[in-house]
């Protein structure tokens, strides 16, 4: 319980340093949602379209095209939602919040995990 109070009383820099491993994990998850999910959606849609083209059925091709368009729109929306939430958080947060965001925005580079 005392660790929680010590954690809350520390300065912003110490707070970011002590929370760096968690923030880095959150950054990796955000990166996965922002990059990997849209790529998977588009690749799966392209595979479905390729299967429909090899069947040479007009109805299947049209259905696959519509599905590919829907998946591409979903991929763009997933990317934009994460970006818009990050932008809103930058606008709402103060300077101390922006210091901690380095680990979330760039978990593979700027985030220095204290040992």
PDB file of N, CA and C in Angstrom:
ATOM      1  N   UNK A   1       0.818  -1.190   0.000  1.00  0.00           N
ATOM      2  CA  UNK A   1       0.000   0.000   0.000  1.00  0.00           C
ATOM      3  C   UNK A   1       0.865   1.259   0.000  1.00  0.00           C
ATOM      4  N   UNK A   2       1.967   1.220   0.741  1.00  0.00           N
ATOM      5  CA  UNK A   2       2.853   2.375   0.781  1.00  0.00           C
ATOM      6  C   UNK A   2       3.528   2.599  -0.561  1.00  0.00           C
ATOM      7  N   UNK A   3       3.747   1.520  -1.309  1.00  0.00           N
ATOM      8  CA  UNK A   3       4.335   1.673  -2.638  1.00  0.00           C
ATOM      9  C   UNK A   3       3.427   2.491  -3.544  1.00  0.00           C
ATOM     10  N   UNK A   4       2.126   2.333  -3.402  1.00  0.00           N
ATOM     11  CA  UNK A   4       1.180   3.100  -4.203  1.00  0.00           C
ATOM     12  C   UNK A   4       1.302   4.584  -3.892  1.00  0.00           C
ATOM     13  N   UNK A   5       1.404   4.932  -2.599  1.00  0.00           N
ATOM     14  CA  UNK A   5       1.540   6.332  -2.226  1.00  0.00           C
ATOM     15  C   UNK A   5       2.871   6.895  -2.713  1.00  0.00           C
ATOM     16  N   UNK A   6       3.916   6.126  -2.615  1.00  0.00           N
ATOM     17  CA  UNK A   6       5.217   6.569  -3.115  1.00  0.00           C
ATOM     18  C   UNK A   6       5.148   6.780  -4.620  1.00  0.00           C
ATOM     19  N   UNK A   7       4.450   5.896  -5.302  1.00  0.00           N
ATOM     20  CA  UNK A   7       4.294   5.978  -6.752  1.00  0.00           C
ATOM     21  C   UNK A   7       3.533   7.243  -7.138  1.00  0.00           C
ATOM     22  N   UNK A   8       2.511   7.599  -6.378  1.00  0.00           N
ATOM     23  CA  UNK A   8       1.695   8.764  -6.687  1.00  0.00           C
ATOM     24  C   UNK A   8       2.370  10.074  -6.311  1.00  0.00           C
ATOM     25  N   UNK A   9       3.232  10.057  -5.306  1.00  0.00           N
ATOM     26  CA  UNK A   9       3.866  11.285  -4.837  1.00  0.00           C
ATOM     27  C   UNK A   9       5.053  11.678  -5.715  1.00  0.00           C
ATOM     28  N   UNK A  10       5.676  10.740  -6.371  1.00  0.00           N
ATOM     29  CA  UNK A  10       6.873  11.020  -7.169  1.00  0.00           C
ATOM     30  C   UNK A  10       6.604  12.068  -8.243  1.00  0.00           C
ATOM     31  N   UNK A  11       7.676  12.643  -8.742  1.00  0.00           N
ATOM     32  CA  UNK A  11       7.565  13.613  -9.825  1.00  0.00           C
ATOM     33  C   UNK A  11       7.170  12.906 -11.118  1.00  0.00           C
ATOM     34  N   UNK A  12       6.838  13.711 -12.121  1.00  0.00           N
ATOM     35  CA  UNK A  12       6.372  13.135 -13.386  1.00  0.00           C
ATOM     36  C   UNK A  12       7.436  12.260 -14.043  1.00  0.00           C
ATOM     37  N   UNK A  13       8.690  12.701 -13.997  1.00  0.00           N
ATOM     38  CA  UNK A  13       9.769  11.937 -14.622  1.00  0.00           C
ATOM     39  C   UNK A  13       9.948  10.597 -13.928  1.00  0.00           C
ATOM     40  N   UNK A  14       9.923  10.607 -12.598  1.00  0.00           N
ATOM     41  CA  UNK A  14      10.057   9.354 -11.861  1.00  0.00           C
ATOM     42  C   UNK A  14       8.840   8.463 -12.090  1.00  0.00           C
ATOM     43  N   UNK A  15       7.678   9.079 -12.214  1.00  0.00           N
ATOM     44  CA  UNK A  15       6.463   8.314 -12.487  1.00  0.00           C
ATOM     45  C   UNK A  15       6.577   7.612 -13.835  1.00  0.00           C
ATOM     46  N   UNK A  16       7.038   8.342 -14.845  1.00  0.00           N
ATOM     47  CA  UNK A  16       7.196   7.737 -16.173  1.00  0.00           C
ATOM     48  C   UNK A  16       8.262   6.646 -16.166  1.00  0.00           C
ATOM     49  N   UNK A  17       9.350   6.876 -15.436  1.00  0.00           N
ATOM     50  CA  UNK A  17      10.410   5.877 -15.368  1.00  0.00           C
ATOM     51  C   UNK A  17       9.934   4.600 -14.686  1.00  0.00           C
ATOM     52  N   UNK A  18       9.172   4.754 -13.611  1.00  0.00           N
ATOM     53  CA  UNK A  18       8.723   3.566 -12.891  1.00  0.00           C
ATOM     54  C   UNK A  18       7.612   2.832 -13.632  1.00  0.00           C
ATOM     55  N   UNK A  19       6.856   3.532 -14.464  1.00  0.00           N
ATOM     56  CA  UNK A  19       5.772   2.898 -15.221  1.00  0.00           C
ATOM     57  C   UNK A  19       6.209   2.513 -16.633  1.00  0.00           C
ATOM     58  N   UNK A  20       7.473   2.684 -16.962  1.00  0.00           N
ATOM     59  CA  UNK A  20       7.962   2.447 -18.318  1.00  0.00           C
ATOM     60  C   UNK A  20       7.687   1.036 -18.840  1.00  0.00           C
ATOM     61  N   UNK A  21       7.873  -0.023 -18.059  1.00  0.00           N
ATOM     62  CA  UNK A  21       7.589  -1.359 -18.606  1.00  0.00           C
ATOM     63  C   UNK A  21       6.123  -1.546 -18.998  1.00  0.00           C
ATOM     64  N   UNK A  22       5.220  -1.017 -18.203  1.00  0.00           N
ATOM     65  CA  UNK A  22       3.794  -1.136 -18.521  1.00  0.00           C
ATOM     66  C   UNK A  22       3.458  -0.287 -19.740  1.00  0.00           C
ATOM     67  N   UNK A  23       3.990   0.927 -19.777  1.00  0.00           N
ATOM     68  CA  UNK A  23       3.727   1.808 -20.914  1.00  0.00           C
ATOM     69  C   UNK A  23       4.304   1.229 -22.206  1.00  0.00           C
ATOM     70  N   UNK A  24       5.441   0.576 -22.102  1.00  0.00           N
ATOM     71  CA  UNK A  24       6.044  -0.048 -23.281  1.00  0.00           C
ATOM     72  C   UNK A  24       5.167  -1.197 -23.789  1.00  0.00           C
ATOM     73  N   UNK A  25       4.623  -1.986 -22.876  1.00  0.00           N
ATOM     74  CA  UNK A  25       3.714  -3.070 -23.260  1.00  0.00           C
ATOM     75  C   UNK A  25       2.459  -2.513 -23.929  1.00  0.00           C
ATOM     76  N   UNK A  26       1.923  -1.439 -23.382  1.00  0.00           N
ATOM     77  CA  UNK A  26       0.762  -0.789 -23.995  1.00  0.00           C
ATOM     78  C   UNK A  26       1.123  -0.283 -25.391  1.00  0.00           C
ATOM     79  N   UNK A  27       2.322   0.264 -25.539  1.00  0.00           N
ATOM     80  CA  UNK A  27       2.778   0.746 -26.843  1.00  0.00           C
ATOM     81  C   UNK A  27       2.887  -0.368 -27.869  1.00  0.00           C
ATOM     82  N   UNK A  28       3.351  -1.529 -27.444  1.00  0.00           N
ATOM     83  CA  UNK A  28       3.456  -2.668 -28.356  1.00  0.00           C
ATOM     84  C   UNK A  28       2.065  -3.132 -28.790  1.00  0.00           C
ATOM     85  N   UNK A  29       1.113  -3.147 -27.853  1.00  0.00           N
ATOM     86  CA  UNK A  29      -0.266  -3.529 -28.192  1.00  0.00           C
ATOM     87  C   UNK A  29      -0.878  -2.521 -29.153  1.00  0.00           C
ATOM     88  N   UNK A  30      -0.653  -1.234 -28.907  1.00  0.00           N
ATOM     89  CA  UNK A  30      -1.185  -0.194 -29.799  1.00  0.00           C
ATOM     90  C   UNK A  30      -0.566  -0.330 -31.189  1.00  0.00           C
ATOM     91  N   UNK A  31       0.733  -0.604 -31.246  1.00  0.00           N
ATOM     92  CA  UNK A  31       1.395  -0.808 -32.535  1.00  0.00           C
ATOM     93  C   UNK A  31       0.773  -1.986 -33.275  1.00  0.00           C
ATOM     94  N   UNK A  32       0.509  -3.068 -32.553  1.00  0.00           N
ATOM     95  CA  UNK A  32      -0.118  -4.232 -33.178  1.00  0.00           C
ATOM     96  C   UNK A  32      -1.494  -3.920 -33.724  1.00  0.00           C
ATOM     97  N   UNK A  33      -2.273  -3.179 -32.954  1.00  0.00           N
ATOM     98  CA  UNK A  33      -3.616  -2.819 -33.422  1.00  0.00           C
ATOM     99  C   UNK A  33      -3.524  -1.875 -34.608  1.00  0.00           C
ATOM    100  N   UNK A  34      -2.608  -0.944 -34.563  1.00  0.00           N
ATOM    101  CA  UNK A  34      -2.515   0.090 -35.586  1.00  0.00           C
ATOM    102  C   UNK A  34      -1.927  -0.413 -36.904  1.00  0.00           C
ATOM    103  N   UNK A  35      -1.021  -1.349 -36.858  1.00  0.00           N
ATOM    104  CA  UNK A  35      -0.322  -1.789 -38.066  1.00  0.00           C
ATOM    105  C   UNK A  35      -0.702  -3.207 -38.478  1.00  0.00           C
ATOM    106  N   UNK A  36      -0.635  -4.141 -37.559  1.00  0.00           N
ATOM    107  CA  UNK A  36      -0.796  -5.549 -37.908  1.00  0.00           C
ATOM    108  C   UNK A  36      -2.248  -5.881 -38.290  1.00  0.00           C
ATOM    109  N   UNK A  37      -3.210  -5.365 -37.532  1.00  0.00           N
ATOM    110  CA  UNK A  37      -4.619  -5.687 -37.807  1.00  0.00           C
ATOM    111  C   UNK A  37      -5.048  -5.225 -39.207  1.00  0.00           C
ATOM    112  N   UNK A  38      -4.767  -3.977 -39.624  1.00  0.00           N
ATOM    113  CA  UNK A  38      -5.146  -3.600 -41.000  1.00  0.00           C
ATOM    114  C   UNK A  38      -4.460  -4.442 -42.074  1.00  0.00           C
ATOM    115  N   UNK A  39      -3.209  -4.793 -41.863  1.00  0.00           N
ATOM    116  CA  UNK A  39      -2.504  -5.627 -42.846  1.00  0.00           C
ATOM    117  C   UNK A  39      -3.165  -6.995 -42.946  1.00  0.00           C
ATOM    118  N   UNK A  40      -3.504  -7.586 -41.814  1.00  0.00           N
ATOM    119  CA  UNK A  40      -4.167  -8.897 -41.830  1.00  0.00           C
ATOM    120  C   UNK A  40      -5.518  -8.812 -42.529  1.00  0.00           C
ATOM    121  N   UNK A  41      -6.288  -7.759 -42.248  1.00  0.00           N
ATOM    122  CA  UNK A  41      -7.601  -7.604 -42.898  1.00  0.00           C
ATOM    123  C   UNK A  41      -7.467  -7.518 -44.414  1.00  0.00           C
ATOM    124  N   UNK A  42      -6.515  -6.740 -44.892  1.00  0.00           N
ATOM    125  CA  UNK A  42      -6.355  -6.576 -46.336  1.00  0.00           C
ATOM    126  C   UNK A  42      -5.839  -7.855 -46.980  1.00  0.00           C
ATOM    127  N   UNK A  43      -4.896  -8.541 -46.352  1.00  0.00           N
ATOM    128  CA  UNK A  43      -4.361  -9.786 -46.920  1.00  0.00           C
ATOM    129  C   UNK A  43      -5.446 -10.861 -46.986  1.00  0.00           C
ATOM    130  N   UNK A  44      -6.248 -10.992 -45.932  1.00  0.00           N
ATOM    131  CA  UNK A  44      -7.330 -11.982 -45.943  1.00  0.00           C
ATOM    132  C   UNK A  44      -8.342 -11.649 -47.032  1.00  0.00           C
ATOM    133  N   UNK A  45      -8.657 -10.366 -47.196  1.00  0.00           N
ATOM    134  CA  UNK A  45      -9.579  -9.962 -48.264  1.00  0.00           C
ATOM    135  C   UNK A  45      -9.021 -10.272 -49.648  1.00  0.00           C
ATOM    136  N   UNK A  46      -7.728 -10.079 -49.846  1.00  0.00           N
ATOM    137  CA  UNK A  46      -7.115 -10.385 -51.136  1.00  0.00           C
ATOM    138  C   UNK A  46      -7.116 -11.887 -51.405  1.00  0.00           C
ATOM    139  N   UNK A  47      -6.899 -12.683 -50.378  1.00  0.00           N
ATOM    140  CA  UNK A  47      -6.933 -14.142 -50.549  1.00  0.00           C
ATOM    141  C   UNK A  47      -8.340 -14.596 -50.929  1.00  0.00           C
ATOM    142  N   UNK A  48      -9.346 -14.031 -50.283  1.00  0.00           N
ATOM    143  CA  UNK A  48     -10.735 -14.366 -50.621  1.00  0.00           C
ATOM    144  C   UNK A  48     -11.055 -13.982 -52.061  1.00  0.00           C
ATOM    145  N   UNK A  49     -10.578 -12.825 -52.491  1.00  0.00           N
ATOM    146  CA  UNK A  49     -10.807 -12.392 -53.870  1.00  0.00           C
ATOM    147  C   UNK A  49     -10.082 -13.307 -54.852  1.00  0.00           C
ATOM    148  N   UNK A  50      -8.882 -13.730 -54.512  1.00  0.00           N
ATOM    149  CA  UNK A  50      -8.145 -14.638 -55.398  1.00  0.00           C
ATOM    150  C   UNK A  50      -8.862 -15.980 -55.528  1.00  0.00           C
ATOM    151  N   UNK A  51      -9.423 -16.475 -54.433  1.00  0.00           N
ATOM    152  CA  UNK A  51     -10.192 -17.723 -54.495  1.00  0.00           C
ATOM    153  C   UNK A  51     -11.412 -17.568 -55.387  1.00  0.00           C
ATOM    154  N   UNK A  52     -12.085 -16.421 -55.277  1.00  0.00           N
ATOM    155  CA  UNK A  52     -13.276 -16.191 -56.091  1.00  0.00           C
ATOM    156  C   UNK A  52     -12.919 -16.065 -57.569  1.00  0.00           C
ATOM    157  N   UNK A  53     -11.786 -15.460 -57.870  1.00  0.00           N
ATOM    158  CA  UNK A  53     -11.372 -15.314 -59.272  1.00  0.00           C
ATOM    159  C   UNK A  53     -11.029 -16.670 -59.875  1.00  0.00           C
ATOM    160  N   UNK A  54     -10.413 -17.547 -59.109  1.00  0.00           N
ATOM    161  CA  UNK A  54     -10.068 -18.863 -59.645  1.00  0.00           C
ATOM    162  C   UNK A  54     -11.305 -19.724 -59.878  1.00  0.00           C
ATOM    163  N   UNK A  55     -12.392 -19.436 -59.146  1.00  0.00           N
ATOM    164  CA  UNK A  55     -13.639 -20.175 -59.369  1.00  0.00           C
ATOM    165  C   UNK A  55     -14.357 -19.702 -60.629  1.00  0.00           C
ATOM    166  N   UNK A  56     -14.047 -18.508 -61.113  1.00  0.00           N
ATOM    167  CA  UNK A  56     -14.605 -17.920 -62.336  1.00  0.00           C
ATOM    168  C   UNK A  56     -16.128 -17.788 -62.279  1.00  0.00           C
ATOM    169  N   UNK A  57     -16.639 -17.485 -61.122  1.00  0.00           N
ATOM    170  CA  UNK A  57     -18.068 -17.250 -60.949  1.00  0.00           C
ATOM    171  C   UNK A  57     -18.272 -15.757 -60.687  1.00  0.00           C
ATOM    172  N   UNK A  58     -19.102 -15.124 -61.526  1.00  0.00           N
ATOM    173  CA  UNK A  58     -19.325 -13.686 -61.400  1.00  0.00           C
ATOM    174  C   UNK A  58     -19.911 -13.308 -60.039  1.00  0.00           C
ATOM    175  N   UNK A  59     -20.833 -14.112 -59.552  1.00  0.00           N
ATOM    176  CA  UNK A  59     -21.455 -13.817 -58.261  1.00  0.00           C
ATOM    177  C   UNK A  59     -20.433 -13.878 -57.126  1.00  0.00           C
ATOM    178  N   UNK A  60     -19.592 -14.905 -57.154  1.00  0.00           N
ATOM    179  CA  UNK A  60     -18.566 -15.029 -56.114  1.00  0.00           C
ATOM    180  C   UNK A  60     -17.539 -13.899 -56.190  1.00  0.00           C
ATOM    181  N   UNK A  61     -17.205 -13.485 -57.411  1.00  0.00           N
ATOM    182  CA  UNK A  61     -16.245 -12.396 -57.588  1.00  0.00           C
ATOM    183  C   UNK A  61     -16.822 -11.094 -57.037  1.00  0.00           C
ATOM    184  N   UNK A  62     -18.094 -10.811 -57.326  1.00  0.00           N
ATOM    185  CA  UNK A  62     -18.727  -9.588 -56.825  1.00  0.00           C
ATOM    186  C   UNK A  62     -18.818  -9.604 -55.293  1.00  0.00           C
ATOM    187  N   UNK A  63     -19.167 -10.769 -54.726  1.00  0.00           N
ATOM    188  CA  UNK A  63     -19.239 -10.883 -53.269  1.00  0.00           C
ATOM    189  C   UNK A  63     -17.856 -10.681 -52.648  1.00  0.00           C
ATOM    190  N   UNK A  64     -16.842 -11.259 -53.271  1.00  0.00           N
ATOM    191  CA  UNK A  64     -15.482 -11.123 -52.757  1.00  0.00           C
ATOM    192  C   UNK A  64     -14.994  -9.680 -52.884  1.00  0.00           C
ATOM    193  N   UNK A  65     -15.368  -9.002 -53.968  1.00  0.00           N
ATOM    194  CA  UNK A  65     -14.987  -7.601 -54.129  1.00  0.00           C
ATOM    195  C   UNK A  65     -15.629  -6.739 -53.044  1.00  0.00           C
ATOM    196  N   UNK A  66     -16.901  -6.976 -52.790  1.00  0.00           N
ATOM    197  CA  UNK A  66     -17.586  -6.215 -51.744  1.00  0.00           C
ATOM    198  C   UNK A  66     -16.968  -6.496 -50.370  1.00  0.00           C
ATOM    199  N   UNK A  67     -16.636  -7.744 -50.134  1.00  0.00           N
ATOM    200  CA  UNK A  67     -16.011  -8.095 -48.852  1.00  0.00           C
ATOM    201  C   UNK A  67     -14.635  -7.437 -48.722  1.00  0.00           C
ATOM    202  N   UNK A  68     -13.876  -7.401 -49.835  1.00  0.00           N
ATOM    203  CA  UNK A  68     -12.564  -6.767 -49.805  1.00  0.00           C
ATOM    204  C   UNK A  68     -12.687  -5.273 -49.531  1.00  0.00           C
ATOM    205  N   UNK A  69     -13.668  -4.627 -50.140  1.00  0.00           N
ATOM    206  CA  UNK A  69     -13.885  -3.197 -49.907  1.00  0.00           C
ATOM    207  C   UNK A  69     -14.257  -2.949 -48.444  1.00  0.00           C
ATOM    208  N   UNK A  70     -15.132  -3.791 -47.895  1.00  0.00           N
ATOM    209  CA  UNK A  70     -15.526  -3.637 -46.492  1.00  0.00           C
ATOM    210  C   UNK A  70     -14.329  -3.844 -45.553  1.00  0.00           C
ATOM    211  N   UNK A  71     -13.487  -4.814 -45.876  1.00  0.00           N
ATOM    212  CA  UNK A  71     -12.321  -5.070 -45.034  1.00  0.00           C
ATOM    213  C   UNK A  71     -11.302  -3.936 -45.153  1.00  0.00           C
ATOM    214  N   UNK A  72     -11.153  -3.369 -46.337  1.00  0.00           N
ATOM    215  CA  UNK A  72     -10.244  -2.235 -46.504  1.00  0.00           C
ATOM    216  C   UNK A  72     -10.744  -1.019 -45.722  1.00  0.00           C
ATOM    217  N   UNK A  73     -12.056  -0.783 -45.763  1.00  0.00           N
ATOM    218  CA  UNK A  73     -12.631   0.323 -44.989  1.00  0.00           C
ATOM    219  C   UNK A  73     -12.446   0.070 -43.496  1.00  0.00           C
ATOM    220  N   UNK A  74     -12.648  -1.171 -43.061  1.00  0.00           N
ATOM    221  CA  UNK A  74     -12.447  -1.507 -41.650  1.00  0.00           C
ATOM    222  C   UNK A  74     -10.993  -1.307 -41.253  1.00  0.00           C
ATOM    223  N   UNK A  75     -10.064  -1.650 -42.140  1.00  0.00           N
ATOM    224  CA  UNK A  75      -8.637  -1.474 -41.844  1.00  0.00           C
ATOM    225  C   UNK A  75      -8.294   0.003 -41.684  1.00  0.00           C
ATOM    226  N   UNK A  76      -8.839   0.837 -42.555  1.00  0.00           N
ATOM    227  CA  UNK A  76      -8.596   2.277 -42.457  1.00  0.00           C
ATOM    228  C   UNK A  76      -9.204   2.827 -41.168  1.00  0.00           C
ATOM    229  N   UNK A  77     -10.404   2.372 -40.823  1.00  0.00           N
ATOM    230  CA  UNK A  77     -11.049   2.835 -39.593  1.00  0.00           C
ATOM    231  C   UNK A  77     -10.272   2.423 -38.349  1.00  0.00           C
ATOM    232  N   UNK A  78      -9.759   1.196 -38.329  1.00  0.00           N
ATOM    233  CA  UNK A  78      -8.954   0.745 -37.184  1.00  0.00           C
ATOM    234  C   UNK A  78      -7.722   1.630 -37.036  1.00  0.00           C
ATOM    235  N   UNK A  79      -7.060   1.908 -38.149  1.00  0.00           N
ATOM    236  CA  UNK A  79      -5.869   2.755 -38.117  1.00  0.00           C
ATOM    237  C   UNK A  79      -6.224   4.161 -37.640  1.00  0.00           C
ATOM    238  N   UNK A  80      -7.319   4.719 -38.171  1.00  0.00           N
ATOM    239  CA  UNK A  80      -7.698   6.084 -37.821  1.00  0.00           C
ATOM    240  C   UNK A  80      -8.193   6.210 -36.386  1.00  0.00           C
ATOM    241  N   UNK A  81      -8.894   5.214 -35.886  1.00  0.00           N
ATOM    242  CA  UNK A  81      -9.390   5.287 -34.509  1.00  0.00           C
ATOM    243  C   UNK A  81      -8.221   5.375 -33.535  1.00  0.00           C
ATOM    244  N   UNK A  82      -7.219   4.557 -33.730  1.00  0.00           N
ATOM    245  CA  UNK A  82      -6.054   4.591 -32.841  1.00  0.00           C
ATOM    246  C   UNK A  82      -5.344   5.937 -32.966  1.00  0.00           C
ATOM    247  N   UNK A  83      -5.215   6.451 -34.177  1.00  0.00           N
ATOM    248  CA  UNK A  83      -4.550   7.727 -34.399  1.00  0.00           C
ATOM    249  C   UNK A  83      -5.348   8.878 -33.791  1.00  0.00           C
ATOM    250  N   UNK A  84      -6.654   8.877 -33.971  1.00  0.00           N
ATOM    251  CA  UNK A  84      -7.494   9.952 -33.433  1.00  0.00           C
ATOM    252  C   UNK A  84      -7.495   9.933 -31.907  1.00  0.00           C
ATOM    253  N   UNK A  85      -7.552   8.758 -31.302  1.00  0.00           N
ATOM    254  CA  UNK A  85      -7.497   8.675 -29.843  1.00  0.00           C
ATOM    255  C   UNK A  85      -6.158   9.215 -29.332  1.00  0.00           C
ATOM    256  N   UNK A  86      -5.077   8.878 -29.994  1.00  0.00           N
ATOM    257  CA  UNK A  86      -3.769   9.414 -29.605  1.00  0.00           C
ATOM    258  C   UNK A  86      -3.704  10.921 -29.745  1.00  0.00           C
ATOM    259  N   UNK A  87      -4.283  11.455 -30.818  1.00  0.00           N
ATOM    260  CA  UNK A  87      -4.310  12.901 -31.028  1.00  0.00           C
ATOM    261  C   UNK A  87      -5.136  13.593 -29.949  1.00  0.00           C
ATOM    262  N   UNK A  88      -6.290  13.036 -29.620  1.00  0.00           N
ATOM    263  CA  UNK A  88      -7.124  13.619 -28.561  1.00  0.00           C
ATOM    264  C   UNK A  88      -6.411  13.590 -27.213  1.00  0.00           C
ATOM    265  N   UNK A  89      -5.697  12.509 -26.947  1.00  0.00           N
ATOM    266  CA  UNK A  89      -4.971  12.420 -25.684  1.00  0.00           C
ATOM    267  C   UNK A  89      -3.848  13.461 -25.626  1.00  0.00           C
ATOM    268  N   UNK A  90      -3.211  13.753 -26.750  1.00  0.00           N
ATOM    269  CA  UNK A  90      -2.183  14.790 -26.765  1.00  0.00           C
ATOM    270  C   UNK A  90      -2.788  16.159 -26.520  1.00  0.00           C
ATOM    271  N   UNK A  91      -3.974  16.397 -27.064  1.00  0.00           N
ATOM    272  CA  UNK A  91      -4.621  17.686 -26.871  1.00  0.00           C
ATOM    273  C   UNK A  91      -5.108  17.871 -25.438  1.00  0.00           C
ATOM    274  N   UNK A  92      -5.587  16.813 -24.825  1.00  0.00           N
ATOM    275  CA  UNK A  92      -6.144  16.896 -23.479  1.00  0.00           C
ATOM    276  C   UNK A  92      -5.050  16.890 -22.420  1.00  0.00           C
ATOM    277  N   UNK A  93      -4.002  16.100 -22.636  1.00  0.00           N
ATOM    278  CA  UNK A  93      -2.969  15.933 -21.619  1.00  0.00           C
ATOM    279  C   UNK A  93      -2.076  17.147 -21.479  1.00  0.00           C
ATOM    280  N   UNK A  94      -1.417  17.250 -20.336  1.00  0.00           N
ATOM    281  CA  UNK A  94      -0.460  18.327 -20.117  1.00  0.00           C
ATOM    282  C   UNK A  94       0.950  17.815 -20.418  1.00  0.00           C
ATOM    283  N   UNK A  95       1.950  18.610 -20.062  1.00  0.00           N
ATOM    284  CA  UNK A  95       3.333  18.249 -20.385  1.00  0.00           C
ATOM    285  C   UNK A  95       3.780  16.950 -19.712  1.00  0.00           C
ATOM    286  N   UNK A  96       3.337  16.713 -18.491  1.00  0.00           N
ATOM    287  CA  UNK A  96       3.749  15.493 -17.804  1.00  0.00           C
ATOM    288  C   UNK A  96       3.201  14.262 -18.511  1.00  0.00           C
ATOM    289  N   UNK A  97       2.021  14.380 -19.081  1.00  0.00           N
ATOM    290  CA  UNK A  97       1.431  13.276 -19.837  1.00  0.00           C
ATOM    291  C   UNK A  97       2.246  13.018 -21.103  1.00  0.00           C
ATOM    292  N   UNK A  98       2.688  14.080 -21.768  1.00  0.00           N
ATOM    293  CA  UNK A  98       3.451  13.916 -23.006  1.00  0.00           C
ATOM    294  C   UNK A  98       4.790  13.231 -22.760  1.00  0.00           C
ATOM    295  N   UNK A  99       5.382  13.413 -21.581  1.00  0.00           N
ATOM    296  CA  UNK A  99       6.633  12.732 -21.277  1.00  0.00           C
ATOM    297  C   UNK A  99       6.427  11.223 -21.199  1.00  0.00           C
ATOM    298  N   UNK A 100       5.320  10.813 -20.658  1.00  0.00           N
ATOM    299  CA  UNK A 100       5.044   9.379 -20.534  1.00  0.00           C
ATOM    300  C   UNK A 100       4.613   8.760 -21.865  1.00  0.00           C
ATOM    301  N   UNK A 101       4.155   9.573 -22.791  1.00  0.00           N
ATOM    302  CA  UNK A 101       3.664   9.057 -24.067  1.00  0.00           C
ATOM    303  C   UNK A 101       4.782   8.563 -24.973  1.00  0.00           C
ATOM    304  N   UNK A 102       6.031   8.920 -24.688  1.00  0.00           N
ATOM    305  CA  UNK A 102       7.135   8.449 -25.527  1.00  0.00           C
ATOM    306  C   UNK A 102       7.182   6.927 -25.574  1.00  0.00           C
ATOM    307  N   UNK A 103       6.904   6.274 -24.453  1.00  0.00           N
ATOM    308  CA  UNK A 103       6.933   4.811 -24.406  1.00  0.00           C
ATOM    309  C   UNK A 103       5.775   4.206 -25.196  1.00  0.00           C
ATOM    310  N   UNK A 104       4.654   4.884 -25.238  1.00  0.00           N
ATOM    311  CA  UNK A 104       3.497   4.359 -25.972  1.00  0.00           C
ATOM    312  C   UNK A 104       3.638   4.638 -27.461  1.00  0.00           C
ATOM    313  N   UNK A 105       4.110   5.833 -27.816  1.00  0.00           N
ATOM    314  CA  UNK A 105       4.222   6.196 -29.227  1.00  0.00           C
ATOM    315  C   UNK A 105       5.354   5.465 -29.940  1.00  0.00           C
ATOM    316  N   UNK A 106       6.446   5.203 -29.244  1.00  0.00           N
ATOM    317  CA  UNK A 106       7.589   4.528 -29.853  1.00  0.00           C
ATOM    318  C   UNK A 106       8.165   3.504 -28.876  1.00  0.00           C
ATOM    319  N   UNK A 107       7.476   2.354 -28.713  1.00  0.00           N
ATOM    320  CA  UNK A 107       7.926   1.383 -27.702  1.00  0.00           C
ATOM    321  C   UNK A 107       9.246   0.700 -28.043  1.00  0.00           C
ATOM    322  N   UNK A 108       9.661   0.753 -29.293  1.00  0.00           N
ATOM    323  CA  UNK A 108      10.892   0.072 -29.699  1.00  0.00           C
ATOM    324  C   UNK A 108      12.089   1.010 -29.723  1.00  0.00           C
ATOM    325  N   UNK A 109      11.878   2.316 -29.506  1.00  0.00           N
ATOM    326  CA  UNK A 109      12.972   3.259 -29.626  1.00  0.00           C
ATOM    327  C   UNK A 109      13.143   4.150 -28.419  1.00  0.00           C
ATOM    328  N   UNK A 110      12.246   5.113 -28.243  1.00  0.00           N
ATOM    329  CA  UNK A 110      12.410   6.157 -27.227  1.00  0.00           C
ATOM    330  C   UNK A 110      12.224   5.652 -25.801  1.00  0.00           C
ATOM    331  N   UNK A 111      11.537   4.588 -25.637  1.00  0.00           N
ATOM    332  CA  UNK A 111      11.199   4.115 -24.283  1.00  0.00           C
ATOM    333  C   UNK A 111      12.425   3.497 -23.633  1.00  0.00           C
ATOM    334  N   UNK A 112      12.874   4.115 -22.549  1.00  0.00           N
ATOM    335  CA  UNK A 112      14.007   3.592 -21.789  1.00  0.00           C
ATOM    336  C   UNK A 112      13.490   2.981 -20.504  1.00  0.00           C
ATOM    337  N   UNK A 113      13.632   1.688 -20.368  1.00  0.00           N
ATOM    338  CA  UNK A 113      13.151   0.996 -19.181  1.00  0.00           C
ATOM    339  C   UNK A 113      14.250   1.049 -18.139  1.00  0.00           C
ATOM    340  N   UNK A 114      13.929   1.624 -16.984  1.00  0.00           N
ATOM    341  CA  UNK A 114      14.890   1.699 -15.885  1.00  0.00           C
ATOM    342  C   UNK A 114      15.079   0.332 -15.257  1.00  0.00           C
ATOM    343  N   UNK A 115      16.303   0.052 -14.843  1.00  0.00           N
ATOM    344  CA  UNK A 115      16.578  -1.245 -14.212  1.00  0.00           C
ATOM    345  C   UNK A 115      16.872  -1.078 -12.755  1.00  0.00           C
TER     346      UNK A 115
END
